[in-house]
JSON list of C-alpha atoms in Angstrom, two decimals:
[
{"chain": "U", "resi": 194, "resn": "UNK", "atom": "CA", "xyz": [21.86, -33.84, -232.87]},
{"chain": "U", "resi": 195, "resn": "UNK", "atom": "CA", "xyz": [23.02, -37.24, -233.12]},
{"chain": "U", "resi": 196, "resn": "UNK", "atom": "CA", "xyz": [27.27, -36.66, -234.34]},
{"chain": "U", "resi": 197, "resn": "UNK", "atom": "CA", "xyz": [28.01, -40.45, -235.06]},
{"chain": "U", "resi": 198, "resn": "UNK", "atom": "CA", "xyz": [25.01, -42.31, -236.73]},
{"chain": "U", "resi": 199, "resn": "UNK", "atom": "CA", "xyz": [25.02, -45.96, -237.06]},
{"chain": "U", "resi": 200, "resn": "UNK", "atom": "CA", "xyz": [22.26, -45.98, -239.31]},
{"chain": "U", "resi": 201, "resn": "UNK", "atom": "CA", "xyz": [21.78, -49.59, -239.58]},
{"chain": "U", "resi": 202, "resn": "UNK", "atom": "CA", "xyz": [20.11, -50.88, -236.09]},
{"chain": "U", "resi": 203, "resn": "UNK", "atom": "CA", "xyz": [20.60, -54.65, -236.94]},
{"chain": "U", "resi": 204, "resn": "UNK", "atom": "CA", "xyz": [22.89, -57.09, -239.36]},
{"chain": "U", "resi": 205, "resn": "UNK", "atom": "CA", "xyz": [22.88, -61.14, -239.57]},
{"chain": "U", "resi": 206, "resn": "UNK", "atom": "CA", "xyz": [25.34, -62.25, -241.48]},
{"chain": "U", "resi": 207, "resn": "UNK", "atom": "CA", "xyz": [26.15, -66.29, -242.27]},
{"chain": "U", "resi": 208, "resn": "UNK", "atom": "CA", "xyz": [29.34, -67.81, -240.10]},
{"chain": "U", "resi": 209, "resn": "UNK", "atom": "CA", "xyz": [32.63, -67.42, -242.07]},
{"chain": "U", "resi": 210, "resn": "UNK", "atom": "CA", "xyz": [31.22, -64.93, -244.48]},
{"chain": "U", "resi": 211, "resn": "UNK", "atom": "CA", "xyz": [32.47, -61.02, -244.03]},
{"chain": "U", "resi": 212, "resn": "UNK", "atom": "CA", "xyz": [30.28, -58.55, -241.38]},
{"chain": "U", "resi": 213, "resn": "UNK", "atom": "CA", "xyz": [30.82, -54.87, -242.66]},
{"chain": "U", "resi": 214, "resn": "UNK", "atom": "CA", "xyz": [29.84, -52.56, -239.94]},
{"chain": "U", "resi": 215, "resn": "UNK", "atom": "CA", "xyz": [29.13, -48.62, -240.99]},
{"chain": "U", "resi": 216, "resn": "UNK", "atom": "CA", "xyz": [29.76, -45.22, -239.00]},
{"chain": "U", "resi": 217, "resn": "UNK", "atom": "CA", "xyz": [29.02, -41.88, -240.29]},
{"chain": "U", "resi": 218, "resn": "UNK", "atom": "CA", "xyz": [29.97, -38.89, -238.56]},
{"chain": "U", "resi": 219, "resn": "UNK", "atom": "CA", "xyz": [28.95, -35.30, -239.21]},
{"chain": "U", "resi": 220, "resn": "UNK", "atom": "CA", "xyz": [31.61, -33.13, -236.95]},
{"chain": "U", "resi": 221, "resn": "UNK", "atom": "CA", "xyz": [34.92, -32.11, -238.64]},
{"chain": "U", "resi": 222, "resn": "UNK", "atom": "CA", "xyz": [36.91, -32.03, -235.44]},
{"chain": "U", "resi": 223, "resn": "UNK", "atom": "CA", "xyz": [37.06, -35.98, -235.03]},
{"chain": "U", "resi": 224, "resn": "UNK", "atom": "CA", "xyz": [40.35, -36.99, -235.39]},
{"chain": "U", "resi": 225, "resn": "UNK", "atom": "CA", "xyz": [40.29, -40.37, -233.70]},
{"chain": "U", "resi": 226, "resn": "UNK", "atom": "CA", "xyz": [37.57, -43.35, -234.09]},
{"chain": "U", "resi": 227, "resn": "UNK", "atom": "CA", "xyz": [36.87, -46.27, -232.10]},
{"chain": "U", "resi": 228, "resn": "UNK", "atom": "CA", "xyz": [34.47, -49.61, -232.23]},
{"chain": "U", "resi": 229, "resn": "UNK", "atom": "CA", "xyz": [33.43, -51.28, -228.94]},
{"chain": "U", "resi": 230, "resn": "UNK", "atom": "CA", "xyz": [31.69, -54.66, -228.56]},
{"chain": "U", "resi": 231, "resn": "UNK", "atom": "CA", "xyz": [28.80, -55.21, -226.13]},
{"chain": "U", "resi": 232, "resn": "UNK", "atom": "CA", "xyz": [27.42, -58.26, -224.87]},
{"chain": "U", "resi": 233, "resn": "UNK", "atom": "CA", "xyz": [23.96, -58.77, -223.33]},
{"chain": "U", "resi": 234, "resn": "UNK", "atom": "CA", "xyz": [24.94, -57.74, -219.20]},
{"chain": "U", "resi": 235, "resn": "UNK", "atom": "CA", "xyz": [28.22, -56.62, -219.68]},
{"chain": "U", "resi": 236, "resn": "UNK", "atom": "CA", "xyz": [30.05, -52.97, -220.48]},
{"chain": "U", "resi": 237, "resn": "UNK", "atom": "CA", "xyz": [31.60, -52.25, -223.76]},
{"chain": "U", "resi": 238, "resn": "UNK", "atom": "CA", "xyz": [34.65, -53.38, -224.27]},
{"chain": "U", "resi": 239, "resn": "UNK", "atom": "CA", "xyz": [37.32, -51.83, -226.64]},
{"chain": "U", "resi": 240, "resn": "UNK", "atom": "CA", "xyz": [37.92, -53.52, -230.08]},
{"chain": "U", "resi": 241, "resn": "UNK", "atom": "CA", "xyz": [39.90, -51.58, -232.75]},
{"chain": "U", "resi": 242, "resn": "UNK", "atom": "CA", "xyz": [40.99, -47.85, -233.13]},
{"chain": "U", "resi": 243, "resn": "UNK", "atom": "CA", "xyz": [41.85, -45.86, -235.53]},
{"chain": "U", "resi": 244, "resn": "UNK", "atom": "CA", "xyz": [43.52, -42.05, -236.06]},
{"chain": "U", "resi": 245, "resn": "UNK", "atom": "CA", "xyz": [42.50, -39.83, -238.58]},
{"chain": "U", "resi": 246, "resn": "UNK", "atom": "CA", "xyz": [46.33, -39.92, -240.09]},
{"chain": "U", "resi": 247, "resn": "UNK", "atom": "CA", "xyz": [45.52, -43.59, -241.07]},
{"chain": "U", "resi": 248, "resn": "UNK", "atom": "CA", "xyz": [42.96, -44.86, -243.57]},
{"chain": "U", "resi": 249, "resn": "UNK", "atom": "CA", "xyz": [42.81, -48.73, -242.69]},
{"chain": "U", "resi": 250, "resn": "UNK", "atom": "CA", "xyz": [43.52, -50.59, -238.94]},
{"chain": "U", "resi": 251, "resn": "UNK", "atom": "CA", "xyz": [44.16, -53.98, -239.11]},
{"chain": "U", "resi": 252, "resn": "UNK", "atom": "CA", "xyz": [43.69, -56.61, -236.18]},
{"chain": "U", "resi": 253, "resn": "UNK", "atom": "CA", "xyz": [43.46, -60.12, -236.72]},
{"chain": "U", "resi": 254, "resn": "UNK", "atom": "CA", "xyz": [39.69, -60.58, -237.90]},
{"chain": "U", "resi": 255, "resn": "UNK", "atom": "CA", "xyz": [39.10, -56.95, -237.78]},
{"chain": "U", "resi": 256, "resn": "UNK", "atom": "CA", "xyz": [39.88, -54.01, -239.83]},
{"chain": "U", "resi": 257, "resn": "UNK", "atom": "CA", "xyz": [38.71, -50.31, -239.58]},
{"chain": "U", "resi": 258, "resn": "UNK", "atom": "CA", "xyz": [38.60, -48.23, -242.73]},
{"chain": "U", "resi": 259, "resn": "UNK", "atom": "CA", "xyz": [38.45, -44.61, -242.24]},
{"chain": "U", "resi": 260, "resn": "UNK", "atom": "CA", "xyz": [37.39, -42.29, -245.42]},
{"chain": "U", "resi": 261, "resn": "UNK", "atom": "CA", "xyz": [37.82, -38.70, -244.29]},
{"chain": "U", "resi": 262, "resn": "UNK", "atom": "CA", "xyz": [36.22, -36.81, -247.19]},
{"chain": "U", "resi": 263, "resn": "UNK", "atom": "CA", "xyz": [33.14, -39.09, -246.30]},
{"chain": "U", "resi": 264, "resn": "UNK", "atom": "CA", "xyz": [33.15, -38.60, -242.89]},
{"chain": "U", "resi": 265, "resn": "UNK", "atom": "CA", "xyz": [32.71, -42.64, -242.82]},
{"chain": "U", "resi": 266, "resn": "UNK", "atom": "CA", "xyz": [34.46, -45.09, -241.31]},
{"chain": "U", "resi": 267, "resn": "UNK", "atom": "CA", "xyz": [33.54, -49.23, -241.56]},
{"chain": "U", "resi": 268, "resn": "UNK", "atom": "CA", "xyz": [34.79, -52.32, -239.26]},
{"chain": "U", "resi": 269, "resn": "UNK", "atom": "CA", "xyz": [35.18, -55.36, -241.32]},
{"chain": "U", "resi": 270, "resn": "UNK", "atom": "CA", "xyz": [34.90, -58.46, -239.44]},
{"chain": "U", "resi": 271, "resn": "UNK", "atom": "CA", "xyz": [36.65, -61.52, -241.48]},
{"chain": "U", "resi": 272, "resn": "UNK", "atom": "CA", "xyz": [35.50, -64.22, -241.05]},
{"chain": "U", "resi": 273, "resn": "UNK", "atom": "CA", "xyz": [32.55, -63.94, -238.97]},
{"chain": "U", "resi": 274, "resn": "UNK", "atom": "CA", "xyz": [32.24, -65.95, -235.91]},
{"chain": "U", "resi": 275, "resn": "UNK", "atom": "CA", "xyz": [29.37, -67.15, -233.38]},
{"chain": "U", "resi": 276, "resn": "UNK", "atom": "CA", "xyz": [31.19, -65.23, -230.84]},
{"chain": "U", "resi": 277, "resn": "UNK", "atom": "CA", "xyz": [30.83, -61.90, -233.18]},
{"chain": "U", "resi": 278, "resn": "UNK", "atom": "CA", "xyz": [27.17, -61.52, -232.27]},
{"chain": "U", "resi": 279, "resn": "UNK", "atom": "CA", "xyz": [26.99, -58.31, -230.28]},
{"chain": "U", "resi": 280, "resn": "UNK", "atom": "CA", "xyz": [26.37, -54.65, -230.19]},
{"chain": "U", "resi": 281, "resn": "UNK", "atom": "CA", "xyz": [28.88, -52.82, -232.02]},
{"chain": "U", "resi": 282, "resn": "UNK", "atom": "CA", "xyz": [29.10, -49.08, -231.07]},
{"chain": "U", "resi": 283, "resn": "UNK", "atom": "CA", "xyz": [31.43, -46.57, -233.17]},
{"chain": "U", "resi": 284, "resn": "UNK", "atom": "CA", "xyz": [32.45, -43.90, -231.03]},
{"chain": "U", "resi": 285, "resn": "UNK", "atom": "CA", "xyz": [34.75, -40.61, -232.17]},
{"chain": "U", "resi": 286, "resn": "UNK", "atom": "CA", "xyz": [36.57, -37.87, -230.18]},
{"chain": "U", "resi": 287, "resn": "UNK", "atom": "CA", "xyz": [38.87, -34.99, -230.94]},
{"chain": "U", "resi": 288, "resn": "UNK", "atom": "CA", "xyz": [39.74, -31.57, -230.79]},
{"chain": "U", "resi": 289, "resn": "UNK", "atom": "CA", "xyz": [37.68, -30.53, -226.88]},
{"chain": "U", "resi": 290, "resn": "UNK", "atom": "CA", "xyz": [34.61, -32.81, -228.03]},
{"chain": "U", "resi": 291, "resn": "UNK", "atom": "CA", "xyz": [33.99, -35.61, -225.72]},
{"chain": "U", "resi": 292, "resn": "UNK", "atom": "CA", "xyz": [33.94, -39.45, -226.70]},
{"chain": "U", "resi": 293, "resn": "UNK", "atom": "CA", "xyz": [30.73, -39.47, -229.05]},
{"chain": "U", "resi": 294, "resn": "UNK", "atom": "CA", "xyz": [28.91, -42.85, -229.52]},
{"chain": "U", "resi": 295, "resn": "UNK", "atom": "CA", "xyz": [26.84, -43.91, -232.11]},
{"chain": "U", "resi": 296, "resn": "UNK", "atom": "CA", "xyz": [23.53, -46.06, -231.41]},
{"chain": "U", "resi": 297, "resn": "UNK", "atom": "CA", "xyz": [24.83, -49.47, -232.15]},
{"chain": "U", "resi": 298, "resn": "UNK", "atom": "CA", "xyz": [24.40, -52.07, -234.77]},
{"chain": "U", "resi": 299, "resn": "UNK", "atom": "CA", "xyz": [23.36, -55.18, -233.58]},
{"chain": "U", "resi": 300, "resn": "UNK", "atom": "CA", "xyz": [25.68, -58.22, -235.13]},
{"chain": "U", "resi": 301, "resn": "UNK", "atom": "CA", "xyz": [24.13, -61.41, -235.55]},
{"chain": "U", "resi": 302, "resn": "UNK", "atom": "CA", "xyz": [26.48, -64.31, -236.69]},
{"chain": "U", "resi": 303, "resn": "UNK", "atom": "CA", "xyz": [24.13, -67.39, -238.05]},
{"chain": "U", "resi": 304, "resn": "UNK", "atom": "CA", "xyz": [26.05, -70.80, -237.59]},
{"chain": "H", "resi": 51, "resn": "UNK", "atom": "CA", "xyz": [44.09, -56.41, -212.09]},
{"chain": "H", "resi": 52, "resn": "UNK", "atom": "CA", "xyz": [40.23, -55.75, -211.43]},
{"chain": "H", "resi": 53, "resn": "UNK", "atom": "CA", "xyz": [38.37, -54.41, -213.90]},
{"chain": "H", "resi": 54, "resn": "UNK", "atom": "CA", "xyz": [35.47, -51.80, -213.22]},
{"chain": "H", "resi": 55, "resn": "UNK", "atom": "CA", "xyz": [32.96, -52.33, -210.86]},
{"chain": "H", "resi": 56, "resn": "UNK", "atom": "CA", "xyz": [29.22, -50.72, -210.41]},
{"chain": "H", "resi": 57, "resn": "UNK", "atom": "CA", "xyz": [26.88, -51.40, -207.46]},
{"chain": "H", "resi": 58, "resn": "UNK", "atom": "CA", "xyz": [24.46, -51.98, -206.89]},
{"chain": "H", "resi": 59, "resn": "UNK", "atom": "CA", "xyz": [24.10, -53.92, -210.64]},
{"chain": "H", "resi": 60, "resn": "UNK", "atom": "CA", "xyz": [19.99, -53.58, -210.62]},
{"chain": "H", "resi": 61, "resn": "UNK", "atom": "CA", "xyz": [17.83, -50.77, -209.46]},
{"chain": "H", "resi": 62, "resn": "UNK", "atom": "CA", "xyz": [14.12, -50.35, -208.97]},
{"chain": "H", "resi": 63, "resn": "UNK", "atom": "CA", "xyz": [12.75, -46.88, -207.60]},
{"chain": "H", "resi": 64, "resn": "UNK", "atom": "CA", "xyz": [9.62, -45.38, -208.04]},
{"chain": "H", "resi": 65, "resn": "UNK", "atom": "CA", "xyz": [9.06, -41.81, -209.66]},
{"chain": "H", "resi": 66, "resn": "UNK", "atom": "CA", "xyz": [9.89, -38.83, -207.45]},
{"chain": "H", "resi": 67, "resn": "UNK", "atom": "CA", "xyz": [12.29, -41.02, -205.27]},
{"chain": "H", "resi": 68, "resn": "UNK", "atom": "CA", "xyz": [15.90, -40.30, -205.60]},
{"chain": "H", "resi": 69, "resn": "UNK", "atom": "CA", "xyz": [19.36, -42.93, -206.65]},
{"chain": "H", "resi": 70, "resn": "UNK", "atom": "CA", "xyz": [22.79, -43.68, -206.23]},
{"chain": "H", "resi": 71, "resn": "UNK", "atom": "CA", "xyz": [25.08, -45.10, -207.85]},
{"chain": "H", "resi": 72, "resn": "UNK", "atom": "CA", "xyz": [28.75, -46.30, -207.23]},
{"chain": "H", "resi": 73, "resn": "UNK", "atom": "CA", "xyz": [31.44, -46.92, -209.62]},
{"chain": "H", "resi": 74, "resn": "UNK", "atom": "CA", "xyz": [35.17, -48.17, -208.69]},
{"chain": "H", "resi": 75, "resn": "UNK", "atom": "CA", "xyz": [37.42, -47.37, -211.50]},
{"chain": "H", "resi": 76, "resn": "UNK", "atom": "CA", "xyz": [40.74, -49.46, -212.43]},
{"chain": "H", "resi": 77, "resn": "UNK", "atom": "CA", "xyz": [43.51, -49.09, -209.93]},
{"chain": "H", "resi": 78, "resn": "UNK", "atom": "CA", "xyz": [45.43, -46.75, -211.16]},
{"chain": "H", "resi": 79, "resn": "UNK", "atom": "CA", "xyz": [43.27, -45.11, -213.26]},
{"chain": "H", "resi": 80, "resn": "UNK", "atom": "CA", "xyz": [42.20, -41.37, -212.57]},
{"chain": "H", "resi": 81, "resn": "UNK", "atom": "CA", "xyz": [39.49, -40.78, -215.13]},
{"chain": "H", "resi": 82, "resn": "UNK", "atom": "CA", "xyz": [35.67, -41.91, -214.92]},
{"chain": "H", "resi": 83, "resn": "UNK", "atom": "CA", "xyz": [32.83, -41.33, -217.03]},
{"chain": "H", "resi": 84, "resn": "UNK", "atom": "CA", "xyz": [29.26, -41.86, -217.00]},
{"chain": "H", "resi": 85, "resn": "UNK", "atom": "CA", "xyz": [27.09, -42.75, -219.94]},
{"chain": "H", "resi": 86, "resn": "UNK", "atom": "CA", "xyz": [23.18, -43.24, -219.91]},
{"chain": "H", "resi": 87, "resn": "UNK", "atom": "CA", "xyz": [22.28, -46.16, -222.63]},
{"chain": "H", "resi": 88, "resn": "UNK", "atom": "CA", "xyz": [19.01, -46.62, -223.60]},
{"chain": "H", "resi": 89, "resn": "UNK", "atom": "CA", "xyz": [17.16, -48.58, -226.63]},
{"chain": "H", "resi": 90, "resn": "UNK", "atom": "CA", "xyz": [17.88, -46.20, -229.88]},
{"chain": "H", "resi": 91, "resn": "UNK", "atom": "CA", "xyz": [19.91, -43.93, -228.31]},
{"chain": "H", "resi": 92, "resn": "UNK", "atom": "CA", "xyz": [22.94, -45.12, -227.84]},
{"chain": "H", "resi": 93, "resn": "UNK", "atom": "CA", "xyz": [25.35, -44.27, -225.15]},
{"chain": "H", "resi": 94, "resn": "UNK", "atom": "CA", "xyz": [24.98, -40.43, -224.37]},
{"chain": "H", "resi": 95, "resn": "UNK", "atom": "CA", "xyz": [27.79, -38.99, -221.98]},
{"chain": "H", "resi": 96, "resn": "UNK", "atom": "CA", "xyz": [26.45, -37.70, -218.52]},
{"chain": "H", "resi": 97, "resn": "UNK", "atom": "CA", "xyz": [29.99, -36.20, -217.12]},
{"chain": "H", "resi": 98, "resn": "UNK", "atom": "CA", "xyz": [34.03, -36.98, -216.67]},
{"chain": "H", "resi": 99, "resn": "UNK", "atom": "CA", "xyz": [35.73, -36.67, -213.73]},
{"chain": "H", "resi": 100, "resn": "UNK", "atom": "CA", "xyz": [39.99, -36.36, -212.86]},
{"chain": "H", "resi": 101, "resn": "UNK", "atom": "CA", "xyz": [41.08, -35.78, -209.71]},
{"chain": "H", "resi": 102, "resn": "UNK", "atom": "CA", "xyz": [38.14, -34.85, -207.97]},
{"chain": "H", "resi": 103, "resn": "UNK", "atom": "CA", "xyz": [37.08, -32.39, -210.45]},
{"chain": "H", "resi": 104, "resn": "UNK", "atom": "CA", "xyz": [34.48, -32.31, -213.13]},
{"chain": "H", "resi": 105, "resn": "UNK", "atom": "CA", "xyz": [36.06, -31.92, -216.43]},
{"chain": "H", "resi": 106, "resn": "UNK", "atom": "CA", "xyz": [33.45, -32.65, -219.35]},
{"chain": "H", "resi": 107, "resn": "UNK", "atom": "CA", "xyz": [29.79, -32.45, -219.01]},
{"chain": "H", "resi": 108, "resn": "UNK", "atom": "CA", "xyz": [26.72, -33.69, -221.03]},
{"chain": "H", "resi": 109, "resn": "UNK", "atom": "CA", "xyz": [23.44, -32.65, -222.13]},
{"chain": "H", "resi": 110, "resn": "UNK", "atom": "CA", "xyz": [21.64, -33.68, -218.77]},
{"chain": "H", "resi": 111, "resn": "UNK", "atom": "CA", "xyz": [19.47, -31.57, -216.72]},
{"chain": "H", "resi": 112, "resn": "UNK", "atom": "CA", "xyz": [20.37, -30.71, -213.03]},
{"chain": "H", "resi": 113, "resn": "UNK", "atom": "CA", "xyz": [18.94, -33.96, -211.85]},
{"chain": "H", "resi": 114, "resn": "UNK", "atom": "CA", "xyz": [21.78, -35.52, -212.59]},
{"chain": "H", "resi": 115, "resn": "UNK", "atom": "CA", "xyz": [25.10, -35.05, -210.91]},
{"chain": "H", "resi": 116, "resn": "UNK", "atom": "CA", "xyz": [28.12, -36.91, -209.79]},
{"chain": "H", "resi": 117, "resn": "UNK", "atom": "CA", "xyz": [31.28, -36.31, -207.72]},
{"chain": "H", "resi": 118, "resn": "UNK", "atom": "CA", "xyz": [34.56, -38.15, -207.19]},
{"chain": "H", "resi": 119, "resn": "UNK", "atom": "CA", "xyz": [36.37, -39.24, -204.49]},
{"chain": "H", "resi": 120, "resn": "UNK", "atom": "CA", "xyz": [40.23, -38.90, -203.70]},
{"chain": "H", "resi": 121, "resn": "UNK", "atom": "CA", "xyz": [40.55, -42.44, -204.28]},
{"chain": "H", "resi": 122, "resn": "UNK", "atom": "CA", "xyz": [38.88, -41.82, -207.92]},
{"chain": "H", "resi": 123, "resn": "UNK", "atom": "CA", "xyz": [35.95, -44.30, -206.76]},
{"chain": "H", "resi": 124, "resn": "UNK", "atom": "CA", "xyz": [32.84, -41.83, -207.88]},
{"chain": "H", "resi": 125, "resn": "UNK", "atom": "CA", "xyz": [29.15, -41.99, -207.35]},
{"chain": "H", "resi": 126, "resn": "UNK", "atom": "CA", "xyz": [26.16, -40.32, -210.10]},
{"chain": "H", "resi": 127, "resn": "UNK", "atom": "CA", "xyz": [22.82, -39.29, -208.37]},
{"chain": "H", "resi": 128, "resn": "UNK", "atom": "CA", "xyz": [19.66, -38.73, -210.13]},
{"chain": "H", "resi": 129, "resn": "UNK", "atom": "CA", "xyz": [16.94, -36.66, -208.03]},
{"chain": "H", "resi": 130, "resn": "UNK", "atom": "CA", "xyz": [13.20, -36.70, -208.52]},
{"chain": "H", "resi": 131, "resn": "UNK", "atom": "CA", "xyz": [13.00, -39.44, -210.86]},
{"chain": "H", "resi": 132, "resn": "UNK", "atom": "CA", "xyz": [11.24, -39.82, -214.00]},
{"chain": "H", "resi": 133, "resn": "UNK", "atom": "CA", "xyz": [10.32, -42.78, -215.86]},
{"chain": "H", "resi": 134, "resn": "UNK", "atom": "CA", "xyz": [12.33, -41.86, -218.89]},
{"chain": "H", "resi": 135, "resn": "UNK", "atom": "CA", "xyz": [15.31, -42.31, -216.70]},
{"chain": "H", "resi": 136, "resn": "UNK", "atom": "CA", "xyz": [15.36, -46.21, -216.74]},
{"chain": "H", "resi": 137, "resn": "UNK", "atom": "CA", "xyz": [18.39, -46.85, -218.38]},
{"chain": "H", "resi": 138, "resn": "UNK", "atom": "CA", "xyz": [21.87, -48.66, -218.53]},
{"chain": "H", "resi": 139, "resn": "UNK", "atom": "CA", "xyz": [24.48, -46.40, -216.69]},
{"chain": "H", "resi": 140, "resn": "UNK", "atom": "CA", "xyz": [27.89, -47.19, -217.20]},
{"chain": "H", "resi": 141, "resn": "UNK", "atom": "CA", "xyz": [30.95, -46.03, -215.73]},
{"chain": "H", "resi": 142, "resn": "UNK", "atom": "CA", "xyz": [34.46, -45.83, -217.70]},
{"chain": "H", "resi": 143, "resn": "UNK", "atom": "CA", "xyz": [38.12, -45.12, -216.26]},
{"chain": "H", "resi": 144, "resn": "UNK", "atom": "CA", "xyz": [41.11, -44.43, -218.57]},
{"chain": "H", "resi": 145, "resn": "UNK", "atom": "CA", "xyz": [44.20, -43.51, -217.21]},
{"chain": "H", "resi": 146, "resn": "UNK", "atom": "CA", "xyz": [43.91, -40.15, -218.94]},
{"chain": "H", "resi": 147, "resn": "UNK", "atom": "CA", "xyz": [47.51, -39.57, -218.08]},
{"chain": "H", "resi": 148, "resn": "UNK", "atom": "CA", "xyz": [47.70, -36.25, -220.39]},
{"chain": "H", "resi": 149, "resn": "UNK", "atom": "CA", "xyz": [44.70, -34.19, -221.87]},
{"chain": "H", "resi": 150, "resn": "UNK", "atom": "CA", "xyz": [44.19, -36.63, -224.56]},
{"chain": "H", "resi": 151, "resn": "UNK", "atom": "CA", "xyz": [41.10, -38.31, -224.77]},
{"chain": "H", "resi": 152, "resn": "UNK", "atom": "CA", "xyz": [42.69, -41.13, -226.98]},
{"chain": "H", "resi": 153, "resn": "UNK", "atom": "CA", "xyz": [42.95, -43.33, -223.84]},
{"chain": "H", "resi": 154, "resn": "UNK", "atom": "CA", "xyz": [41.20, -46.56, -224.35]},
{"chain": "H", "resi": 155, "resn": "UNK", "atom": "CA", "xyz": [38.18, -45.89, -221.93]},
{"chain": "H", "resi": 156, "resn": "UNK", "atom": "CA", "xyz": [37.43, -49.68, -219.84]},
{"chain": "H", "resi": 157, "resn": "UNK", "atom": "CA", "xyz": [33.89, -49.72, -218.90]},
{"chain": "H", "resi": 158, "resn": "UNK", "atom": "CA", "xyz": [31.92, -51.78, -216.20]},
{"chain": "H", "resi": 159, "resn": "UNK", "atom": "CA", "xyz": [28.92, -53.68, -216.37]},
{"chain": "H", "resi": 160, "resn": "UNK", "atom": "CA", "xyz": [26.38, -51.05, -215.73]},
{"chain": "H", "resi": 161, "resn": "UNK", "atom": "CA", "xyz": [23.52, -50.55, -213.26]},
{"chain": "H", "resi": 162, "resn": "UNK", "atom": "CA", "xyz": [20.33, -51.39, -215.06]},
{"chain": "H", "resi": 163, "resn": "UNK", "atom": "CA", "xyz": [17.87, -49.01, -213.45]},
{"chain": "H", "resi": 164, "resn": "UNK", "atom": "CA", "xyz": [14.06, -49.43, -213.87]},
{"chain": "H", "resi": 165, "resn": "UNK", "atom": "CA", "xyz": [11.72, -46.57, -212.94]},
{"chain": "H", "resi": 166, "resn": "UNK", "atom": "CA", "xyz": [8.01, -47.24, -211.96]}
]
């Protein structure tokens, strides 16, 4: 029973334009969301967070919108960059559930 | 300050035979998790670990266990292999000072392990 579904497996988007990543999540107890960035022979490494009290994180390129009702949260990439291209995982924890990770999008920037 | 290291960082065993591997968290840090990543599945969580003790638990059968050491270095074995498990491991550490689980988890670079 897959809790946080990335249901979209792959994305290319052209250099400077927007990449909107989506992250659906099915259990109620979540209460804080994260996106990690994985290159090709390394670990994940943290990007952006964001708690349920808050509906938008903003970090330089990247922004996380959260939409409780929908259980749905996006990372917005602005603008895109060659160095973007990776596997983006969303991940979500609260309450005494575990950090949950989606499957990953796969982010491909084209110059 | 180091980040997270694995060893060994590539792993071939045949079926039946039995692995280990190693993870050395961030100084400092007291948590470490292991996660199993394979194609269209994600990253699925084997187990946590604080202090020595085993505090969270995945979905994994018996093959797979792990311990940690007083330094918080900690080690995940998988007995009587199967092809299924070749996967990506990673390791994590978070300081975890508290019980939240809001601590930014730093992973390493994973053991790719290939099972013939």
């Amino acid at each position: 029973d897959q809790q946080v579904k990335q249901n979209s497996p792959s994305l290319s988007v052209q250099e400077g334009r927007i990449s909107i990543l989506n992250c659906d999540y099915t259990n109620s107890m979540f209460d804080y969301f994260l996106w990690y960035k994985k290159y090709p022979a390394e670990g994940p490494t943290f990007l952006i967070s964001i708690s349920s009290i808050k509906d938008k994180n903003e970090d330089g390129r990247f922004t996380v919108f959260l939409n409780k009702s929908a259980k749905h949260l996006s990372l917005h990439i602005v603008p895109s960059q060659p160095g973007d291209s990776a596997v983006y995982f969303c991940a979500a924890s609260g309450g005494n559930e575990k950090l949950t990770f989606g499957t990953g999008t796969r982010l491909t920037i084209i110059p | 300050k180091a980040g997270v290291t694995q060893t060994p960082r590539y792993l071939i065993k045949t079926r039946g035979q039995q692995v280990t591997l190693s993870c050395s968290p961030i100084s400092g840090h007291r948590s470490v998790s292991w996660y199993q990543q394979t194609p269209g599945q994600g990253l699925q969580f084997l187990f946590e670990y604080f202090s020595e003790t085993q505090r969270n638990k995945g979905n994994f059968p018996g093959r797979f266990s792990g311990r940690q050491f007083s330094n918080s270095r900690s080690e995940m074995n998988v007995s009587t292999l199967e092809l299924g498990d070749s996967a990506l491991y990673l390791c994590a550490s978070s300081s975890l000072l508290g019980q939240a689980i809001t601590d930014t988890q730093y992973f390493g670079p994973g053991t790719r392990l290939t099972v013939l």
